[in-house]
mmCIF file of C-alpha atoms and ligand atoms in Angstrom:
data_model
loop_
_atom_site.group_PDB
_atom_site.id
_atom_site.type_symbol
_atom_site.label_atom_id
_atom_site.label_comp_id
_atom_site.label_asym_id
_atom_site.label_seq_id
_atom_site.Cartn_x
_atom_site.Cartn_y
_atom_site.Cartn_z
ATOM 1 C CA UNK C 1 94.742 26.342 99.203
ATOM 2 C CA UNK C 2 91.206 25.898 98.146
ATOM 3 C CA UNK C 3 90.212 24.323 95.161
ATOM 4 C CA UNK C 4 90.740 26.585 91.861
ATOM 5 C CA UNK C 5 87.696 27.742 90.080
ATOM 6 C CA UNK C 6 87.102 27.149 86.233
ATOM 7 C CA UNK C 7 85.200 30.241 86.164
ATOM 8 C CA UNK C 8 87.246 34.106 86.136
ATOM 9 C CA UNK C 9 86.920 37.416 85.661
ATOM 10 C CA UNK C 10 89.600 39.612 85.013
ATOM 11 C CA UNK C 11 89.336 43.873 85.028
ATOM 12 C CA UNK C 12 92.142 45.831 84.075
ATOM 13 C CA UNK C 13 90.677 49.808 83.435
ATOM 14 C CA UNK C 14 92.836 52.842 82.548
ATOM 15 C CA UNK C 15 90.881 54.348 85.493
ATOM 16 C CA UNK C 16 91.736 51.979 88.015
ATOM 17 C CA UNK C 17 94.795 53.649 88.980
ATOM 18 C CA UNK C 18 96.607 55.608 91.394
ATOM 19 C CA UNK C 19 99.005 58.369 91.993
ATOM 20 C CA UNK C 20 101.042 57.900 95.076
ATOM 21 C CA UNK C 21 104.829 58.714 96.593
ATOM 22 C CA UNK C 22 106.284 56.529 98.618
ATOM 23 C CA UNK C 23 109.378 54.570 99.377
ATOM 24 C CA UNK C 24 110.927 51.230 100.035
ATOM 25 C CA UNK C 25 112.956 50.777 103.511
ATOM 26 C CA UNK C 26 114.751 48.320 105.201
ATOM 27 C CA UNK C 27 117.082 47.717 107.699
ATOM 28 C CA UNK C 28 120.427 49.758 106.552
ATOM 29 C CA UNK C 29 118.731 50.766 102.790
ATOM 30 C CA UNK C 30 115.996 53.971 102.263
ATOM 31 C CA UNK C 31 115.046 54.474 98.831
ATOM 32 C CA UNK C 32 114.481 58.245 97.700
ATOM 33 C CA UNK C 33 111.403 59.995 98.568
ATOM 34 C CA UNK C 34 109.009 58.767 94.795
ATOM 35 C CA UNK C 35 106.537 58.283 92.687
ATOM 36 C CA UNK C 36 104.394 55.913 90.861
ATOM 37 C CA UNK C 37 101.444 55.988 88.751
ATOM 38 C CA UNK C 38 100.167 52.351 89.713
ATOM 39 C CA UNK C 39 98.181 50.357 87.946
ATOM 40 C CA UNK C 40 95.700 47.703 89.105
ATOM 41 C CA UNK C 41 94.113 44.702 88.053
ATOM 42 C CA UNK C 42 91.852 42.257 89.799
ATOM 43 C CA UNK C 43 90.600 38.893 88.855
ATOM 44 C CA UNK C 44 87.987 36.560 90.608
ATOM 45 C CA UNK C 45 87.767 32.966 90.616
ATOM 46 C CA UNK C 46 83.830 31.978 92.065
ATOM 47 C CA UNK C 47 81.215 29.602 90.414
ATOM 48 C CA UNK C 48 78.766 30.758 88.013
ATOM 49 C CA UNK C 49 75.816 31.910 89.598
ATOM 50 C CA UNK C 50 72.137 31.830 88.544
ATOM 51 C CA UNK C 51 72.569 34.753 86.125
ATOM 52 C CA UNK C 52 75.554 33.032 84.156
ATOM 53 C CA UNK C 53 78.006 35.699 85.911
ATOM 54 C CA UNK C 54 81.025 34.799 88.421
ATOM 55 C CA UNK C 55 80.532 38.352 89.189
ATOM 56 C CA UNK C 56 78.713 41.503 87.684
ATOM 57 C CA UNK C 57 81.983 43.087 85.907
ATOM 58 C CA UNK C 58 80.032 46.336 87.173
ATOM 59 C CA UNK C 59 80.706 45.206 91.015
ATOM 60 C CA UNK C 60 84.405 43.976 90.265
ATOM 61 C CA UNK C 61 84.892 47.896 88.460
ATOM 62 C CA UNK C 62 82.897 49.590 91.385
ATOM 63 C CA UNK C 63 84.683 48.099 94.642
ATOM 64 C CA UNK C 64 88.067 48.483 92.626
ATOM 65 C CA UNK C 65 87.654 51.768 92.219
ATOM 66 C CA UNK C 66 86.760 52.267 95.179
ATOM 67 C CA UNK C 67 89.869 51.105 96.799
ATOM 68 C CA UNK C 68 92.519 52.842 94.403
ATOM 69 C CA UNK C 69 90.390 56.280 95.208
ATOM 70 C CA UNK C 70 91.403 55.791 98.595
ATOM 71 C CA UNK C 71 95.424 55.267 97.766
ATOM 72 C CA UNK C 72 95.261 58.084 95.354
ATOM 73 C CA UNK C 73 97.660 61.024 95.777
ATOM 74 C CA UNK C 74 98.599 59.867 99.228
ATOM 75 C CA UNK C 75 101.601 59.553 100.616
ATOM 76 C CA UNK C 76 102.222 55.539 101.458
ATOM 77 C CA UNK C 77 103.696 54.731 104.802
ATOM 78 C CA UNK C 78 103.905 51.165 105.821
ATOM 79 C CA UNK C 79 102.856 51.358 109.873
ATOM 80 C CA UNK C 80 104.429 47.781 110.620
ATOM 81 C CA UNK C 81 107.523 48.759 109.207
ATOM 82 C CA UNK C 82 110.899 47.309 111.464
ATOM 83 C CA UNK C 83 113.462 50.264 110.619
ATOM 84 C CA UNK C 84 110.710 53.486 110.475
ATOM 85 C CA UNK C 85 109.847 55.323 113.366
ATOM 86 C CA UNK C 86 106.617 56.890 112.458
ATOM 87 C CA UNK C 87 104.451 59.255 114.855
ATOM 88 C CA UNK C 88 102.061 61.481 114.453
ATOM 89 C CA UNK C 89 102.555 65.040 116.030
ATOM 90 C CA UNK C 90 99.326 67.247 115.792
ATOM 91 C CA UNK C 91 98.649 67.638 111.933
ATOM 92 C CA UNK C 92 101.635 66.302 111.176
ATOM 93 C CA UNK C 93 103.269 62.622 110.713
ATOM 94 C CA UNK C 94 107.325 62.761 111.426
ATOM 95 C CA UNK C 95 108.996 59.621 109.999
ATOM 96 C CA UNK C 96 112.652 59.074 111.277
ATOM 97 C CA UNK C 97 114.814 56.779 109.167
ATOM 98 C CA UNK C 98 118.672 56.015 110.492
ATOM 99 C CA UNK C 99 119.832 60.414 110.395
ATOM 100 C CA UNK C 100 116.740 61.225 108.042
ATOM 101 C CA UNK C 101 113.697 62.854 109.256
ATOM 102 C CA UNK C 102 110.473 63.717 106.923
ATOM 103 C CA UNK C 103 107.576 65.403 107.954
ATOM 104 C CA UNK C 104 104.387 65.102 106.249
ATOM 105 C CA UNK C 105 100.773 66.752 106.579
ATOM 106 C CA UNK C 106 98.524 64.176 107.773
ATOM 107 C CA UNK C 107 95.384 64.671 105.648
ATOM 108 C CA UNK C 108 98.570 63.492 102.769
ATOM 109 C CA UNK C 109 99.283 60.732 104.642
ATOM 110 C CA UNK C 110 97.547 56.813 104.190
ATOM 111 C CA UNK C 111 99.195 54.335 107.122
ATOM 112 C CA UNK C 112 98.939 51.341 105.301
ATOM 113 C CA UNK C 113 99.526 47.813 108.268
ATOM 114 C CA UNK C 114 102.169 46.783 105.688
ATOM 115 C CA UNK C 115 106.278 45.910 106.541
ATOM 116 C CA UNK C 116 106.751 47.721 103.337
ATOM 117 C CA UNK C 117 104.652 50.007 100.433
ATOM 118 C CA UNK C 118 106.270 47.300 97.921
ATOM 119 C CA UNK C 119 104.049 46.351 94.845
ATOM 120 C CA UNK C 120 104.095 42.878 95.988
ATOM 121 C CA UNK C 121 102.626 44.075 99.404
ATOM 122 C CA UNK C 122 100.742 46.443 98.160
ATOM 123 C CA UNK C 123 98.540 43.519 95.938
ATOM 124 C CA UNK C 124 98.055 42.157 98.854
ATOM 125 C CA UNK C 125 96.642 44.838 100.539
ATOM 126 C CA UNK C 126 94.590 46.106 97.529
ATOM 127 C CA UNK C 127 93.365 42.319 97.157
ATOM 128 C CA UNK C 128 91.948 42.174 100.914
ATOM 129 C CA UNK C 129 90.126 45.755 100.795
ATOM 130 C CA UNK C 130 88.586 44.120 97.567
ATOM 131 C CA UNK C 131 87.385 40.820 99.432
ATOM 132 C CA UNK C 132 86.446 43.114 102.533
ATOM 133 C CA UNK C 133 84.600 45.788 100.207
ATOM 134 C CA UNK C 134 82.385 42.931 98.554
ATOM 135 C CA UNK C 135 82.024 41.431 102.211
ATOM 136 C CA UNK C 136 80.385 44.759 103.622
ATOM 137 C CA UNK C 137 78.434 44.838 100.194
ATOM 138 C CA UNK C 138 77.169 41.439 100.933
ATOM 139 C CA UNK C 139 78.994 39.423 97.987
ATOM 140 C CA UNK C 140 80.907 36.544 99.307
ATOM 141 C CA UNK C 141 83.424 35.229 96.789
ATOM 142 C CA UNK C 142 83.945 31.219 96.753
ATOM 143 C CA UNK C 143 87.478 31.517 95.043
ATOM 144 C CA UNK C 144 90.733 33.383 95.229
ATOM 145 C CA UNK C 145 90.459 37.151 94.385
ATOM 146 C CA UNK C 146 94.231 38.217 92.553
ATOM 147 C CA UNK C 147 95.691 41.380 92.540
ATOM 148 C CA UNK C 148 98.037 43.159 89.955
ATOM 149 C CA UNK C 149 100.036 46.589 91.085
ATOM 150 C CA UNK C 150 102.103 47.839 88.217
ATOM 151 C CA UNK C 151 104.753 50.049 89.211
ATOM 152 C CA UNK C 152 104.862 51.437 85.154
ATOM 153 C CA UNK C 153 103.476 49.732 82.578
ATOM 154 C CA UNK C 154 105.110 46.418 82.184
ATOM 155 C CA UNK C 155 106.459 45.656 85.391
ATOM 156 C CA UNK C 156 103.849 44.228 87.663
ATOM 157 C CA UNK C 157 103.600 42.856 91.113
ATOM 158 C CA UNK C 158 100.846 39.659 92.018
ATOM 159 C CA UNK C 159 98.759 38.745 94.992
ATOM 160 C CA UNK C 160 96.288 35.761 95.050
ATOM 161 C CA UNK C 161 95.030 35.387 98.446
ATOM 162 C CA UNK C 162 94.239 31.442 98.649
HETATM 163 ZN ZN1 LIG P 201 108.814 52.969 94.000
#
């Protein structure tokens, strides 16, 4: 746990969004086949720099965009997951659950390196590609970077990643 900032800034956007399907799985439980129109929010702890920003609110918008473009109207499959079997045959990806088969085009299809397409796991995905995304853009940030997937309005799902 590092040190917490006294500096934040927090972006929550109507457009930073996605529509995706997906659902939860464990051992002896599938949810239905779903949807969600998720909603994200990001906030990021740093110093203030030279300019008086933690971050250009520009940037934080930008890379977080960025990021929900690539999970929009996909379908979610968590590739580490312990109870799906998921394999991809020519254009297709089959995923075998217990007697249930789906089979999905593959251009629909993000593999996410998640156990499952929760909210909860989700933030933490959406939080890393945010840290990696500012990374490859050259921005290192000092302090934790916090993500918030809402399921629907209202019911929301946190990461912070230190
Ligand atoms: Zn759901």
């Amino acid at each position: 746990m590092s040190e917490r900032k006294q500096f934040r800034v927090y972006v929550s956007k109507d457009y930073l969004k996605f529509n995706a399907a997906h659902f939860i799985a464990y051992k002896g439980f599938r949810e239905a086949l779903h949807g969600h129109n998720y909603g994200v929010s990001v906030q990021i702890e740093g110093d203030l720099g030279e300019q008086g920003y933690v971050l250009d609110f520009s940037i934080v918008k930008n890379v977080a965009k960025r990021v929900c473009d690539r999970l929009d109207e996909r379908m979610l499959l968590p590739a580490q997951s312990d109870c799906l079997e998921i394999e991809t045959r020519g254009s297709q990806v089959v995923v075998r659950f217990e007697d249930d088969e789906f089979a999905f085009p593959a251009k629909d299809v993000l593999l996410l390196p998640l156990v499952h397409t929760s909210a909860e796991e989700l933030a933490r995905y959406v939080a890393g590609e945010i840290r990696r995304e500012l990374e490859r853009d050259g921005i290192h940030v000092a302090g934790a970077i916090e993500v918030g997937v809402a399921e629907t309005p209202g019911q929301t799902a946190y990461y912070r990643d230190r």
